[in-house]
A tleap script that builds the chain and sets N, CA, C and O, in Angstrom:
source leaprc.protein.ff14SB
mol = sequence {
  NMET ASN GLU ILE GLY MET ARG ALA LEU GLY
  ALA GLY ILE ALA VAL LEU VAL GLY LEU GLY
  ALA GLY ILE GLY ILE GLY ASN ALA THR GLY
  LYS ALA VAL GLU GLY ILE SER ARG ASN PRO
  GLU THR ASN GLY LYS ILE THR THR ALA LEU
  ILE ILE GLY ALA GLY PHE ALA GLU ALA THR
  ALA ILE TYR GLY LEU LEU VAL SER ILE LEU
  LEU ILE PHE VAL GLY VAL CLYS
}
set mol.1.N position { -19.570 6.639 -29.865 }
set mol.1.CA position { -18.213 6.950 -29.471 }
set mol.1.C position { -17.284 5.934 -30.132 }
set mol.1.O position { -17.566 4.736 -30.148 }
set mol.2.N position { -16.194 6.420 -30.666 }
set mol.2.CA position { -15.279 5.527 -31.373 }
set mol.2.C position { -14.305 4.854 -30.400 }
set mol.2.O position { -14.358 5.063 -29.188 }
set mol.3.N position { -13.413 4.036 -30.979 }
set mol.3.CA position { -12.483 3.252 -30.164 }
set mol.3.C position { -11.523 4.136 -29.373 }
set mol.3.O position { -11.225 3.837 -28.216 }
set mol.4.N position { -11.040 5.206 -29.968 }
set mol.4.CA position { -10.099 6.095 -29.279 }
set mol.4.C position { -10.781 6.772 -28.089 }
set mol.4.O position { -10.181 6.914 -27.023 }
set mol.5.N position { -12.012 7.181 -28.273 }
set mol.5.CA position { -12.746 7.801 -27.174 }
set mol.5.C position { -12.992 6.840 -26.028 }
set mol.5.O position { -12.890 7.218 -24.861 }
set mol.6.N position { -13.318 5.594 -26.357 }
set mol.6.CA position { -13.541 4.594 -25.313 }
set mol.6.C position { -12.257 4.286 -24.557 }
set mol.6.O position { -12.276 4.105 -23.339 }
set mol.7.N position { -11.129 4.227 -25.286 }
set mol.7.CA position { -9.849 3.987 -24.610 }
set mol.7.C position { -9.493 5.147 -23.699 }
set mol.7.O position { -8.991 4.935 -22.595 }
set mol.8.N position { -9.748 6.380 -24.148 }
set mol.8.CA position { -9.458 7.551 -23.315 }
set mol.8.C position { -10.340 7.558 -22.069 }
set mol.8.O position { -9.874 7.899 -20.982 }
set mol.9.N position { -11.592 7.189 -22.217 }
set mol.9.CA position { -12.493 7.118 -21.071 }
set mol.9.C position { -12.042 6.046 -20.080 }
set mol.9.O position { -12.041 6.273 -18.870 }
set mol.10.N position { -11.664 4.891 -20.591 }
set mol.10.CA position { -11.163 3.819 -19.725 }
set mol.10.C position { -9.881 4.206 -19.015 }
set mol.10.O position { -9.685 3.864 -17.849 }
set mol.11.N position { -9.004 4.919 -19.714 }
set mol.11.CA position { -7.754 5.369 -19.096 }
set mol.11.C position { -8.033 6.373 -17.991 }
set mol.11.O position { -7.385 6.340 -16.944 }
set mol.12.N position { -8.980 7.254 -18.210 }
set mol.12.CA position { -9.337 8.220 -17.172 }
set mol.12.C position { -9.904 7.551 -15.936 }
set mol.12.O position { -9.602 7.951 -14.811 }
set mol.13.N position { -10.719 6.541 -16.141 }
set mol.13.CA position { -11.277 5.806 -15.002 }
set mol.13.C position { -10.182 5.027 -14.279 }
set mol.13.O position { -10.194 4.939 -13.051 }
set mol.14.N position { -9.232 4.460 -15.032 }
set mol.14.CA position { -8.142 3.706 -14.411 }
set mol.14.C position { -7.242 4.600 -13.573 }
set mol.14.O position { -6.690 4.149 -12.569 }
set mol.15.N position { -7.086 5.844 -13.959 }
set mol.15.CA position { -6.238 6.766 -13.202 }
set mol.15.C position { -6.878 7.119 -11.859 }
set mol.15.O position { -6.176 7.531 -10.935 }
set mol.16.N position { -8.186 6.967 -11.736 }
set mol.16.CA position { -8.856 7.250 -10.465 }
set mol.16.C position { -8.385 6.337 -9.334 }
set mol.16.O position { -8.642 6.613 -8.162 }
set mol.17.N position { -7.698 5.250 -9.684 }
set mol.17.CA position { -7.119 4.380 -8.664 }
set mol.17.C position { -6.128 5.173 -7.813 }
set mol.17.O position { -6.004 4.928 -6.613 }
set mol.18.N position { -5.427 6.117 -8.430 }
set mol.18.CA position { -4.482 6.952 -7.690 }
set mol.18.C position { -5.161 7.780 -6.619 }
set mol.18.O position { -4.572 8.043 -5.571 }
set mol.19.N position { -6.385 8.191 -6.866 }
set mol.19.CA position { -7.145 8.947 -5.868 }
set mol.19.C position { -7.408 8.087 -4.632 }
set mol.19.O position { -7.247 8.547 -3.502 }
set mol.20.N position { -7.805 6.867 -4.851 }
set mol.20.CA position { -8.041 5.958 -3.730 }
set mol.20.C position { -6.770 5.657 -2.953 }
set mol.20.O position { -6.790 5.571 -1.725 }
set mol.21.N position { -5.672 5.499 -3.666 }
set mol.21.CA position { -4.396 5.246 -2.991 }
set mol.21.C position { -3.979 6.446 -2.152 }
set mol.21.O position { -3.481 6.280 -1.038 }
set mol.22.N position { -4.175 7.642 -2.669 }
set mol.22.CA position { -3.822 8.845 -1.918 }
set mol.22.C position { -4.648 9.000 -0.656 }
set mol.22.O position { -4.124 9.364 0.397 }
set mol.23.N position { -5.934 8.725 -0.760 }
set mol.23.CA position { -6.805 8.803 0.418 }
set mol.23.C position { -6.403 7.746 1.446 }
set mol.23.O position { -6.363 8.019 2.646 }
set mol.24.N position { -6.110 6.545 0.967 }
set mol.24.CA position { -5.713 5.472 1.880 }
set mol.24.C position { -4.407 5.762 2.599 }
set mol.24.O position { -4.294 5.530 3.803 }
set mol.25.N position { -3.425 6.266 1.872 }
set mol.25.CA position { -2.145 6.582 2.497 }
set mol.25.C position { -2.306 7.736 3.476 }
set mol.25.O position { -1.681 7.738 4.537 }
set mol.26.N position { -3.128 8.710 3.138 }
set mol.26.CA position { -3.369 9.823 4.051 }
set mol.26.C position { -4.014 9.376 5.347 }
set mol.26.O position { -3.617 9.810 6.429 }
set mol.27.N position { -5.012 8.506 5.240 }
set mol.27.CA position { -5.661 7.980 6.449 }
set mol.27.C position { -4.683 7.163 7.293 }
set mol.27.O position { -4.642 7.295 8.516 }
set mol.28.N position { -3.899 6.321 6.626 }
set mol.28.CA position { -2.946 5.487 7.359 }
set mol.28.C position { -1.885 6.327 8.051 }
set mol.28.O position { -1.511 6.038 9.188 }
set mol.29.N position { -1.402 7.351 7.385 }
set mol.29.CA position { -0.389 8.216 7.990 }
set mol.29.C position { -0.954 8.958 9.193 }
set mol.29.O position { -0.287 9.078 10.221 }
set mol.30.N position { -2.167 9.451 9.068 }
set mol.30.CA position { -2.796 10.138 10.193 }
set mol.30.C position { -2.955 9.232 11.401 }
set mol.30.O position { -2.682 9.640 12.529 }
set mol.31.N position { -3.397 8.004 11.167 }
set mol.31.CA position { -3.561 7.064 12.277 }
set mol.31.C position { -2.215 6.650 12.860 }
set mol.31.O position { -2.108 6.430 14.066 }
set mol.32.N position { -1.183 6.540 12.020 }
set mol.32.CA position { 0.149 6.196 12.525 }
set mol.32.C position { 0.696 7.303 13.410 }
set mol.32.O position { 1.261 7.030 14.468 }
set mol.33.N position { 0.534 8.541 12.989 }
set mol.33.CA position { 0.990 9.669 13.807 }
set mol.33.C position { 0.218 9.712 15.121 }
set mol.33.O position { 0.790 9.982 16.177 }
set mol.34.N position { -1.069 9.446 15.049 }
set mol.34.CA position { -1.887 9.418 16.268 }
set mol.34.C position { -1.429 8.306 17.208 }
set mol.34.O position { -1.345 8.506 18.419 }
set mol.35.N position { -1.135 7.136 16.647 }
set mol.35.CA position { -0.670 6.024 17.474 }
set mol.35.C position { 0.688 6.286 18.101 }
set mol.35.O position { 0.913 5.945 19.262 }
set mol.36.N position { 1.595 6.888 17.342 }
set mol.36.CA position { 2.922 7.199 17.879 }
set mol.36.C position { 2.824 8.267 18.961 }
set mol.36.O position { 3.554 8.218 19.951 }
set mol.37.N position { 1.924 9.231 18.777 }
set mol.37.CA position { 1.790 10.275 19.796 }
set mol.37.C position { 1.192 9.727 21.090 }
set mol.37.O position { 1.484 10.238 22.171 }
set mol.38.N position { 0.367 8.701 20.990 }
set mol.38.CA position { -0.214 8.099 22.196 }
set mol.38.C position { 0.772 7.168 22.899 }
set mol.38.O position { 0.793 7.084 24.127 }
set mol.39.N position { 1.586 6.473 22.110 }
set mol.39.CA position { 2.513 5.497 22.685 }
set mol.39.C position { 3.842 5.582 21.940 }
set mol.39.O position { 4.055 4.823 20.994 }
set mol.40.N position { 4.734 6.474 22.333 }
set mol.40.CA position { 5.989 6.680 21.596 }
set mol.40.C position { 6.921 5.470 21.580 }
set mol.40.O position { 7.797 5.387 20.720 }
set mol.41.N position { 6.753 4.536 22.507 }
set mol.41.CA position { 7.631 3.363 22.537 }
set mol.41.C position { 7.416 2.443 21.337 }
set mol.41.O position { 8.307 1.669 20.985 }
set mol.42.N position { 6.258 2.518 20.713 }
set mol.42.CA position { 5.948 1.647 19.574 }
set mol.42.C position { 6.285 2.297 18.238 }
set mol.42.O position { 5.763 1.892 17.199 }
set mol.43.N position { 7.141 3.287 18.260 }
set mol.43.CA position { 7.487 4.029 17.050 }
set mol.43.C position { 7.985 3.113 15.937 }
set mol.43.O position { 7.538 3.237 14.797 }
set mol.44.N position { 8.892 2.202 16.243 }
set mol.44.CA position { 9.475 1.335 15.218 }
set mol.44.C position { 8.459 0.411 14.571 }
set mol.44.O position { 8.436 0.266 13.348 }
set mol.45.N position { 7.616 -0.217 15.389 }
set mol.45.CA position { 6.625 -1.152 14.855 }
set mol.45.C position { 5.583 -0.432 14.002 }
set mol.45.O position { 5.205 -0.915 12.935 }
set mol.46.N position { 5.126 0.717 14.474 }
set mol.46.CA position { 4.111 1.462 13.720 }
set mol.46.C position { 4.688 1.976 12.409 }
set mol.46.O position { 4.029 1.917 11.371 }
set mol.47.N position { 5.919 2.479 12.454 }
set mol.47.CA position { 6.541 2.999 11.236 }
set mol.47.C position { 6.750 1.893 10.210 }
set mol.47.O position { 6.524 2.098 9.017 }
set mol.48.N position { 7.182 0.723 10.671 }
set mol.48.CA position { 7.377 -0.404 9.756 }
set mol.48.C position { 6.065 -0.807 9.091 }
set mol.48.O position { 6.018 -1.007 7.878 }
set mol.49.N position { 5.009 -0.927 9.875 }
set mol.49.CA position { 3.704 -1.289 9.313 }
set mol.49.C position { 3.200 -0.215 8.358 }
set mol.49.O position { 2.588 -0.527 7.337 }
set mol.50.N position { 3.457 1.052 8.688 }
set mol.50.CA position { 3.029 2.148 7.820 }
set mol.50.C position { 3.748 2.098 6.475 }
set mol.50.O position { 3.121 2.279 5.432 }
set mol.51.N position { 5.038 1.857 6.491 }
set mol.51.CA position { 5.802 1.819 5.240 }
set mol.51.C position { 5.358 0.651 4.369 }
set mol.51.O position { 5.232 0.801 3.154 }
set mol.52.N position { 5.121 -0.508 4.972 }
set mol.52.CA position { 4.659 -1.667 4.200 }
set mol.52.C position { 3.277 -1.395 3.606 }
set mol.52.O position { 3.038 -1.687 2.434 }
set mol.53.N position { 2.377 -0.845 4.397 }
set mol.53.CA position { 1.032 -0.526 3.899 }
set mol.53.C position { 1.054 0.525 2.810 }
set mol.53.O position { 0.313 0.424 1.832 }
set mol.54.N position { 1.900 1.539 2.970 }
set mol.54.CA position { 2.007 2.576 1.940 }
set mol.54.C position { 2.567 1.995 0.650 }
set mol.54.O position { 2.173 2.405 -0.442 }
set mol.55.N position { 3.479 1.049 0.774 }
set mol.55.CA position { 4.012 0.391 -0.422 }
set mol.55.C position { 2.940 -0.365 -1.184 }
set mol.55.O position { 2.888 -0.307 -2.412 }
set mol.56.N position { 2.080 -1.078 -0.458 }
set mol.56.CA position { 0.985 -1.788 -1.117 }
set mol.56.C position { 0.002 -0.818 -1.769 }
set mol.56.O position { -0.472 -1.065 -2.878 }
set mol.57.N position { -0.301 0.269 -1.094 }
set mol.57.CA position { -1.227 1.258 -1.655 }
set mol.57.C position { -0.640 1.910 -2.898 }
set mol.57.O position { -1.351 2.125 -3.879 }
set mol.58.N position { 0.640 2.223 -2.867 }
set mol.58.CA position { 1.274 2.821 -4.042 }
set mol.58.C position { 1.362 1.822 -5.192 }
set mol.58.O position { 1.298 2.206 -6.360 }
set mol.59.N position { 1.508 0.539 -4.858 }
set mol.59.CA position { 1.544 -0.477 -5.912 }
set mol.59.C position { 0.226 -0.498 -6.675 }
set mol.59.O position { 0.227 -0.624 -7.899 }
set mol.60.N position { -0.894 -0.376 -5.975 }
set mol.60.CA position { -2.174 -0.348 -6.683 }
set mol.60.C position { -2.294 0.900 -7.545 }
set mol.60.O position { -2.872 0.850 -8.631 }
set mol.61.N position { -1.754 2.019 -7.071 }
set mol.61.CA position { -1.782 3.242 -7.882 }
set mol.61.C position { -0.934 3.074 -9.135 }
set mol.61.O position { -1.318 3.533 -10.211 }
set mol.62.N position { 0.202 2.426 -9.005 }
set mol.62.CA position { 1.068 2.196 -10.165 }
set mol.62.C position { 0.390 1.241 -11.144 }
set mol.62.O position { 0.508 1.422 -12.356 }
set mol.63.N position { -0.320 0.226 -10.641 }
set mol.63.CA position { -1.055 -0.678 -11.532 }
set mol.63.C position { -2.133 0.079 -12.309 }
set mol.63.O position { -2.323 -0.164 -13.501 }
set mol.64.N position { -2.831 0.983 -11.652 }
set mol.64.CA position { -3.834 1.799 -12.343 }
set mol.64.C position { -3.211 2.668 -13.418 }
set mol.64.O position { -3.762 2.806 -14.510 }
set mol.65.N position { -2.055 3.256 -13.110 }
set mol.65.CA position { -1.347 4.061 -14.104 }
set mol.65.C position { -0.898 3.202 -15.274 }
set mol.65.O position { -1.001 3.620 -16.427 }
set mol.66.N position { -0.402 2.005 -14.986 }
set mol.66.CA position { 0.035 1.097 -16.044 }
set mol.66.C position { -1.131 0.703 -16.947 }
set mol.66.O position { -0.982 0.663 -18.168 }
set mol.67.N position { -2.273 0.418 -16.364 }
set mol.67.CA position { -3.454 0.067 -17.158 }
set mol.67.C position { -3.865 1.232 -18.047 }
set mol.67.O position { -4.207 1.032 -19.212 }
set mol.68.N position { -3.833 2.445 -17.508 }
set mol.68.CA position { -4.229 3.598 -18.321 }
set mol.68.C position { -3.244 3.835 -19.456 }
set mol.68.O position { -3.656 4.176 -20.565 }
set mol.69.N position { -1.952 3.661 -19.203 }
set mol.69.CA position { -0.961 3.825 -20.269 }
set mol.69.C position { -1.153 2.759 -21.338 }
set mol.69.O position { -1.067 3.051 -22.531 }
set mol.70.N position { -1.414 1.526 -20.917 }
set mol.70.CA position { -1.652 0.467 -21.892 }
set mol.70.C position { -2.904 0.740 -22.718 }
set mol.70.O position { -2.918 0.481 -23.922 }
set mol.71.N position { -3.944 1.255 -22.091 }
set mol.71.CA position { -5.167 1.560 -22.834 }
set mol.71.C position { -4.936 2.653 -23.872 }
set mol.71.O position { -5.518 2.618 -24.957 }
set mol.72.N position { -4.092 3.615 -23.542 }
set mol.72.CA position { -3.868 4.723 -24.467 }
set mol.72.C position { -2.943 4.327 -25.613 }
set mol.72.O position { -3.234 4.622 -26.773 }
set mol.73.N position { -1.829 3.659 -25.299 }
set mol.73.CA position { -0.792 3.461 -26.308 }
set mol.73.C position { -0.812 2.107 -27.000 }
set mol.73.O position { -0.208 1.964 -28.063 }
set mol.74.N position { -1.475 1.122 -26.443 }
set mol.74.CA position { -1.512 -0.199 -27.065 }
set mol.74.C position { -2.904 -0.388 -27.649 }
set mol.74.O position { -3.888 -0.478 -26.914 }
set mol.75.N position { -2.979 -0.448 -28.940 }
set mol.75.CA position { -4.269 -0.584 -29.597 }
set mol.75.C position { -4.723 -2.025 -29.666 }
set mol.75.O position { -3.913 -2.930 -29.864 }
set mol.76.N position { -6.005 -2.237 -29.504 }
set mol.76.CA position { -6.587 -3.559 -29.646 }
set mol.76.C position { -7.006 -3.718 -31.093 }
set mol.76.O position { -7.719 -2.871 -31.632 }
set mol.77.N position { -6.575 -4.783 -31.718 }
set mol.77.CA position { -6.854 -4.981 -33.142 }
set mol.77.C position { -7.963 -5.979 -33.335 }
set mol.77.O position { -8.336 -6.274 -34.471 }
savepdb mol mol.pdb
quit
């Protein structure tokens, strides 16, 4: 396999980070909704923690996308 093929393979694997982020955000959202439905008074605290956690999860997805873009468009000499 040549260099272009290896970079494409690495980029594809790096994009899989988005799959993990999506699963994580889905699980967190489900648990947040469950927690709010059990105790509606804690709506503000749960929502704040959910937004912060979702931000961290999306940051990892963006890092994976950035790595894949760098692998595709920036050649190693």
